[in-house]
């Protein structure tokens, strides 16, 4: 099933490609301060841990693209770059895909500050949610957001997710374990 391209009214969601590197580096570099309060970070892992080498540093762009596409082909996670016309404006991932009795996943995203507040992120969330429900047959999708990120909370609500509750020290973000608000949308067509 992979690669998949999702077409919206204002945006296109396309799998990451190696040739996107220059645009990725430019957008991420320009948005470093804008994104850092919301970006996942790695908690300290003892050097003696077997996980130290593979979980203590960020991958290169090429490693990231290969890993994201491998995970998508395996059906565990689906990552898309968000494009508006010829501009790379963000990324959205539906990860942690689980089948069986749960049939769920979670969504994470970021947007270039120059394209924020234009509805692109909300449209991306709606497209990925529809993909998860219609193509993958998922029942439950979550978006977990730091309470301080009012704009991202609005995205979840505008995309039809409902606030379910708070998760204490849920993810390691910006150097510390941070509380998150959990927003949920269920697929009412799945019995």
mmCIF file of N, CA, C and O in Angstrom, residues 97-162:
data_model
loop_
_atom_site.group_PDB
_atom_site.id
_atom_site.type_symbol
_atom_site.label_atom_id
_atom_site.label_comp_id
_atom_site.label_asym_id
_atom_site.label_seq_id
_atom_site.Cartn_x
_atom_site.Cartn_y
_atom_site.Cartn_z
ATOM 1 N N UNK A 97 0.713 2.469 15.271
ATOM 2 C CA UNK A 97 -0.460 1.775 14.730
ATOM 3 C C UNK A 97 -0.536 0.377 15.344
ATOM 4 O O UNK A 97 0.419 -0.386 15.293
ATOM 5 N N UNK A 98 -1.674 0.102 15.954
ATOM 6 C CA UNK A 98 -1.914 -1.186 16.610
ATOM 7 C C UNK A 98 -3.196 -1.775 16.053
ATOM 8 O O UNK A 98 -4.176 -1.067 15.859
ATOM 9 N N UNK A 99 -3.173 -3.073 15.830
ATOM 10 C CA UNK A 99 -4.374 -3.757 15.371
ATOM 11 C C UNK A 99 -4.911 -4.615 16.512
ATOM 12 O O UNK A 99 -4.748 -4.261 17.662
ATOM 13 N N UNK A 100 -5.573 -5.680 16.237
ATOM 14 C CA UNK A 100 -6.141 -6.494 17.294
ATOM 15 C C UNK A 100 -7.307 -5.787 17.951
ATOM 16 O O UNK A 100 -8.074 -5.070 17.297
ATOM 17 N N UNK A 101 -7.447 -5.958 19.236
ATOM 18 C CA UNK A 101 -8.588 -5.399 19.966
ATOM 19 C C UNK A 101 -8.535 -3.876 20.073
ATOM 20 O O UNK A 101 -9.570 -3.232 20.194
ATOM 21 N N UNK A 102 -7.351 -3.283 20.001
ATOM 22 C CA UNK A 102 -7.233 -1.823 20.123
ATOM 23 C C UNK A 102 -7.556 -1.104 18.821
ATOM 24 O O UNK A 102 -8.332 -0.158 18.802
ATOM 25 N N UNK A 103 -6.932 -1.487 17.733
ATOM 26 C CA UNK A 103 -7.096 -0.857 16.415
ATOM 27 C C UNK A 103 -6.975 0.659 16.524
ATOM 28 O O UNK A 103 -7.883 1.405 16.182
ATOM 29 N N UNK A 104 -5.818 1.115 16.993
ATOM 30 C CA UNK A 104 -5.627 2.537 17.223
ATOM 31 C C UNK A 104 -4.278 3.041 16.767
ATOM 32 O O UNK A 104 -3.414 2.282 16.300
ATOM 33 N N UNK A 105 -4.098 4.362 16.908
ATOM 34 C CA UNK A 105 -2.848 5.034 16.546
ATOM 35 C C UNK A 105 -2.843 6.405 17.208
ATOM 36 O O UNK A 105 -3.817 6.811 17.848
ATOM 37 N N UNK A 106 -1.738 7.121 17.026
ATOM 38 C CA UNK A 106 -1.663 8.503 17.496
ATOM 39 C C UNK A 106 -1.083 9.366 16.380
ATOM 40 O O UNK A 106 -0.361 8.883 15.508
ATOM 41 N N UNK A 107 -1.420 10.638 16.409
ATOM 42 C CA UNK A 107 -0.963 11.587 15.388
ATOM 43 C C UNK A 107 -0.095 12.647 16.043
ATOM 44 O O UNK A 107 -0.431 13.169 17.105
ATOM 45 N N UNK A 108 1.007 12.984 15.372
ATOM 46 C CA UNK A 108 1.864 14.097 15.760
ATOM 47 C C UNK A 108 2.166 14.922 14.522
ATOM 48 O O UNK A 108 2.145 14.401 13.399
ATOM 49 N N UNK A 109 2.438 16.203 14.698
ATOM 50 C CA UNK A 109 2.650 17.082 13.550
ATOM 51 C C UNK A 109 3.439 18.320 13.944
ATOM 52 O O UNK A 109 3.561 18.645 15.129
ATOM 53 N N UNK A 110 3.981 18.994 12.937
ATOM 54 C CA UNK A 110 4.568 20.321 13.103
ATOM 55 C C UNK A 110 4.300 21.101 11.824
ATOM 56 O O UNK A 110 4.048 20.533 10.770
ATOM 57 N N UNK A 111 4.340 22.429 11.951
ATOM 58 C CA UNK A 111 4.080 23.310 10.802
ATOM 59 C C UNK A 111 5.089 24.454 10.801
ATOM 60 O O UNK A 111 5.484 24.949 11.859
ATOM 61 N N UNK A 112 5.513 24.852 9.629
ATOM 62 C CA UNK A 112 6.377 26.018 9.436
ATOM 63 C C UNK A 112 5.631 27.263 9.931
ATOM 64 O O UNK A 112 4.469 27.474 9.589
ATOM 65 N N UNK A 113 6.286 28.083 10.741
ATOM 66 C CA UNK A 113 5.610 29.276 11.295
ATOM 67 C C UNK A 113 5.106 30.211 10.213
ATOM 68 O O UNK A 113 4.141 30.943 10.428
ATOM 69 N N UNK A 114 5.719 30.205 9.037
ATOM 70 C CA UNK A 114 5.271 31.057 7.939
ATOM 71 C C UNK A 114 3.958 30.578 7.324
ATOM 72 O O UNK A 114 3.339 31.304 6.546
ATOM 73 N N UNK A 115 3.542 29.354 7.666
ATOM 74 C CA UNK A 115 2.306 28.791 7.119
ATOM 75 C C UNK A 115 1.311 28.415 8.221
ATOM 76 O O UNK A 115 0.308 27.762 7.955
ATOM 77 N N UNK A 116 1.596 28.843 9.450
ATOM 78 C CA UNK A 116 0.696 28.572 10.569
ATOM 79 C C UNK A 116 -0.558 29.431 10.444
ATOM 80 O O UNK A 116 -0.565 30.454 9.756
ATOM 81 N N UNK A 117 -1.616 29.002 11.095
ATOM 82 C CA UNK A 117 -2.892 29.737 11.148
ATOM 83 C C UNK A 117 -3.543 29.916 9.784
ATOM 84 O O UNK A 117 -4.251 30.886 9.552
ATOM 85 N N UNK A 118 -3.304 28.952 8.893
ATOM 86 C CA UNK A 118 -3.933 28.991 7.572
ATOM 87 C C UNK A 118 -4.789 27.760 7.309
ATOM 88 O O UNK A 118 -5.258 27.547 6.201
ATOM 89 N N UNK A 119 -4.953 26.923 8.331
ATOM 90 C CA UNK A 119 -5.783 25.735 8.212
ATOM 91 C C UNK A 119 -5.070 24.512 7.659
ATOM 92 O O UNK A 119 -5.677 23.445 7.518
ATOM 93 N N UNK A 120 -3.778 24.638 7.348
ATOM 94 C CA UNK A 120 -3.051 23.518 6.743
ATOM 95 C C UNK A 120 -2.912 22.340 7.708
ATOM 96 O O UNK A 120 -3.063 21.178 7.311
ATOM 97 N N UNK A 121 -2.606 22.623 8.964
ATOM 98 C CA UNK A 121 -2.420 21.539 9.933
ATOM 99 C C UNK A 121 -3.733 20.820 10.189
ATOM 100 O O UNK A 121 -3.778 19.582 10.225
ATOM 101 N N UNK A 122 -4.807 21.567 10.352
ATOM 102 C CA UNK A 122 -6.124 20.951 10.558
ATOM 103 C C UNK A 122 -6.496 20.076 9.368
ATOM 104 O O UNK A 122 -6.980 18.950 9.530
ATOM 105 N N UNK A 123 -6.254 20.576 8.164
ATOM 106 C CA UNK A 123 -6.553 19.780 6.968
ATOM 107 C C UNK A 123 -5.698 18.513 6.930
ATOM 108 O O UNK A 123 -6.197 17.431 6.593
ATOM 109 N N UNK A 124 -4.429 18.625 7.315
ATOM 110 C CA UNK A 124 -3.551 17.448 7.344
ATOM 111 C C UNK A 124 -4.060 16.419 8.349
ATOM 112 O O UNK A 124 -4.078 15.213 8.058
ATOM 113 N N UNK A 125 -4.478 16.868 9.528
ATOM 114 C CA UNK A 125 -5.010 15.951 10.539
ATOM 115 C C UNK A 125 -6.261 15.257 10.006
ATOM 116 O O UNK A 125 -6.423 14.037 10.162
ATOM 117 N N UNK A 126 -7.143 15.992 9.361
ATOM 118 C CA UNK A 126 -8.358 15.382 8.810
ATOM 119 C C UNK A 126 -8.032 14.354 7.737
ATOM 120 O O UNK A 126 -8.637 13.275 7.690
ATOM 121 N N UNK A 127 -7.062 14.659 6.866
ATOM 122 C CA UNK A 127 -6.677 13.716 5.812
ATOM 123 C C UNK A 127 -6.085 12.436 6.386
ATOM 124 O O UNK A 127 -6.436 11.326 5.959
ATOM 125 N N UNK A 128 -5.184 12.566 7.354
ATOM 126 C CA UNK A 128 -4.539 11.392 7.942
ATOM 127 C C UNK A 128 -5.547 10.581 8.758
ATOM 128 O O UNK A 128 -5.529 9.345 8.734
ATOM 129 N N UNK A 129 -6.444 11.257 9.452
ATOM 130 C CA UNK A 129 -7.478 10.552 10.212
ATOM 131 C C UNK A 129 -8.380 9.753 9.272
ATOM 132 O O UNK A 129 -8.673 8.578 9.527
ATOM 133 N N UNK A 130 -8.808 10.367 8.175
ATOM 134 C CA UNK A 130 -9.646 9.666 7.197
ATOM 135 C C UNK A 130 -8.903 8.462 6.621
ATOM 136 O O UNK A 130 -9.487 7.377 6.443
ATOM 137 N N UNK A 131 -7.620 8.619 6.344
ATOM 138 C CA UNK A 131 -6.792 7.511 5.858
ATOM 139 C C UNK A 131 -6.771 6.380 6.896
ATOM 140 O O UNK A 131 -6.954 5.207 6.568
ATOM 141 N N UNK A 132 -6.549 6.730 8.158
ATOM 142 C CA UNK A 132 -6.499 5.724 9.220
ATOM 143 C C UNK A 132 -7.812 4.979 9.383
ATOM 144 O O UNK A 132 -7.833 3.763 9.563
ATOM 145 N N UNK A 133 -8.913 5.701 9.293
ATOM 146 C CA UNK A 133 -10.212 5.061 9.456
ATOM 147 C C UNK A 133 -10.626 4.266 8.217
ATOM 148 O O UNK A 133 -11.006 3.105 8.312
ATOM 149 N N UNK A 134 -10.546 4.890 7.039
ATOM 150 C CA UNK A 134 -11.050 4.250 5.817
ATOM 151 C C UNK A 134 -10.100 3.197 5.257
ATOM 152 O O UNK A 134 -10.537 2.120 4.855
ATOM 153 N N UNK A 135 -8.809 3.500 5.209
ATOM 154 C CA UNK A 135 -7.857 2.577 4.574
ATOM 155 C C UNK A 135 -7.305 1.525 5.528
ATOM 156 O O UNK A 135 -7.036 0.400 5.120
ATOM 157 N N UNK A 136 -7.100 1.907 6.795
ATOM 158 C CA UNK A 136 -6.493 0.976 7.749
ATOM 159 C C UNK A 136 -7.511 0.315 8.666
ATOM 160 O O UNK A 136 -7.179 -0.622 9.377
ATOM 161 N N UNK A 137 -8.730 0.832 8.682
ATOM 162 C CA UNK A 137 -9.763 0.256 9.533
ATOM 163 C C UNK A 137 -9.528 0.477 11.007
ATOM 164 O O UNK A 137 -9.953 -0.324 11.843
ATOM 165 N N UNK A 138 -8.871 1.590 11.353
ATOM 166 C CA UNK A 138 -8.622 1.886 12.767
ATOM 167 C C UNK A 138 -9.909 2.330 13.454
ATOM 168 O O UNK A 138 -10.813 2.879 12.830
ATOM 169 N N UNK A 139 -9.963 2.114 14.752
ATOM 170 C CA UNK A 139 -11.124 2.514 15.551
ATOM 171 C C UNK A 139 -10.877 3.805 16.334
ATOM 172 O O UNK A 139 -11.769 4.625 16.466
ATOM 173 N N UNK A 140 -9.652 3.997 16.833
ATOM 174 C CA UNK A 140 -9.370 5.118 17.746
ATOM 175 C C UNK A 140 -8.052 5.764 17.356
ATOM 176 O O UNK A 140 -7.041 5.089 17.189
ATOM 177 N N UNK A 141 -8.076 7.094 17.233
ATOM 178 C CA UNK A 141 -6.852 7.851 16.959
ATOM 179 C C UNK A 141 -6.730 8.937 18.010
ATOM 180 O O UNK A 141 -7.712 9.620 18.315
ATOM 181 N N UNK A 142 -5.535 9.101 18.550
ATOM 182 C CA UNK A 142 -5.270 10.105 19.582
ATOM 183 C C UNK A 142 -4.328 11.181 19.062
ATOM 184 O O UNK A 142 -3.489 10.922 18.204
ATOM 185 N N UNK A 143 -4.474 12.371 19.618
ATOM 186 C CA UNK A 143 -3.503 13.452 19.468
ATOM 187 C C UNK A 143 -3.186 13.911 20.879
ATOM 188 O O UNK A 143 -4.094 14.281 21.635
ATOM 189 N N UNK A 144 -1.915 13.881 21.265
ATOM 190 C CA UNK A 144 -1.498 14.302 22.594
ATOM 191 C C UNK A 144 -0.718 15.603 22.472
ATOM 192 O O UNK A 144 0.264 15.673 21.737
ATOM 193 N N UNK A 145 -1.187 16.633 23.193
ATOM 194 C CA UNK A 145 -0.680 17.992 23.039
ATOM 195 C C UNK A 145 -0.321 18.565 24.407
ATOM 196 O O UNK A 145 -1.068 18.377 25.379
ATOM 197 N N UNK A 146 0.782 19.293 24.458
ATOM 198 C CA UNK A 146 1.094 20.012 25.696
ATOM 199 C C UNK A 146 0.016 21.055 25.951
ATOM 200 O O UNK A 146 -0.405 21.758 25.033
ATOM 201 N N UNK A 147 -0.457 21.203 27.191
ATOM 202 C CA UNK A 147 -1.526 22.164 27.489
ATOM 203 C C UNK A 147 -1.167 23.603 27.104
ATOM 204 O O UNK A 147 -2.046 24.391 26.747
ATOM 205 N N UNK A 148 0.125 23.927 27.125
ATOM 206 C CA UNK A 148 0.567 25.286 26.788
ATOM 207 C C UNK A 148 0.472 25.576 25.290
ATOM 208 O O UNK A 148 0.546 26.728 24.874
ATOM 209 N N UNK A 149 0.299 24.563 24.483
ATOM 210 C CA UNK A 149 0.260 24.729 23.037
ATOM 211 C C UNK A 149 -1.189 24.937 22.580
ATOM 212 O O UNK A 149 -1.823 24.052 22.008
ATOM 213 N N UNK A 150 -1.709 26.125 22.834
ATOM 214 C CA UNK A 150 -3.110 26.437 22.533
ATOM 215 C C UNK A 150 -3.432 26.247 21.058
ATOM 216 O O UNK A 150 -4.511 25.756 20.710
ATOM 217 N N UNK A 151 -2.516 26.623 20.167
ATOM 218 C CA UNK A 151 -2.773 26.492 18.731
ATOM 219 C C UNK A 151 -2.969 25.031 18.348
ATOM 220 O O UNK A 151 -3.865 24.692 17.566
ATOM 221 N N UNK A 152 -2.145 24.141 18.897
ATOM 222 C CA UNK A 152 -2.262 22.726 18.576
ATOM 223 C C UNK A 152 -3.520 22.116 19.185
ATOM 224 O O UNK A 152 -4.151 21.250 18.576
ATOM 225 N N UNK A 153 -3.905 22.579 20.363
ATOM 226 C CA UNK A 153 -5.174 22.124 20.958
ATOM 227 C C UNK A 153 -6.343 22.504 20.050
ATOM 228 O O UNK A 153 -7.261 21.705 19.834
ATOM 229 N N UNK A 154 -6.297 23.710 19.482
ATOM 230 C CA UNK A 154 -7.359 24.149 18.564
ATOM 231 C C UNK A 154 -7.391 23.289 17.311
ATOM 232 O O UNK A 154 -8.468 22.984 16.791
ATOM 233 N N UNK A 155 -6.228 22.901 16.810
ATOM 234 C CA UNK A 155 -6.170 22.027 15.631
ATOM 235 C C UNK A 155 -6.933 20.735 15.915
ATOM 236 O O UNK A 155 -7.762 20.298 15.115
ATOM 237 N N UNK A 156 -6.642 20.109 17.057
ATOM 238 C CA UNK A 156 -7.303 18.843 17.398
ATOM 239 C C UNK A 156 -8.823 19.021 17.466
ATOM 240 O O UNK A 156 -9.573 18.218 16.905
ATOM 241 N N UNK A 157 -9.264 20.084 18.106
ATOM 242 C CA UNK A 157 -10.707 20.321 18.231
ATOM 243 C C UNK A 157 -11.350 20.614 16.879
ATOM 244 O O UNK A 157 -12.421 20.080 16.563
ATOM 245 N N UNK A 158 -10.697 21.442 16.060
ATOM 246 C CA UNK A 158 -11.245 21.764 14.735
ATOM 247 C C UNK A 158 -11.288 20.542 13.830
ATOM 248 O O UNK A 158 -12.124 20.475 12.923
ATOM 249 N N UNK A 159 -10.414 19.580 14.070
ATOM 250 C CA UNK A 159 -10.391 18.352 13.269
ATOM 251 C C UNK A 159 -11.400 17.324 13.777
ATOM 252 O O UNK A 159 -11.460 16.216 13.260
ATOM 253 N N UNK A 160 -12.182 17.690 14.801
ATOM 254 C CA UNK A 160 -13.233 16.803 15.285
ATOM 255 C C UNK A 160 -12.842 15.876 16.416
ATOM 256 O O UNK A 160 -13.592 14.971 16.772
ATOM 257 N N UNK A 161 -11.680 16.092 17.014
ATOM 258 C CA UNK A 161 -11.253 15.289 18.152
ATOM 259 C C UNK A 161 -11.853 15.881 19.420
ATOM 260 O O UNK A 161 -12.098 17.086 19.491
ATOM 261 N N UNK A 162 -12.096 15.030 20.417
ATOM 262 C CA UNK A 162 -12.636 15.520 21.682
ATOM 263 C C UNK A 162 -11.591 15.341 22.774
ATOM 264 O O UNK A 162 -10.785 14.401 22.739
#
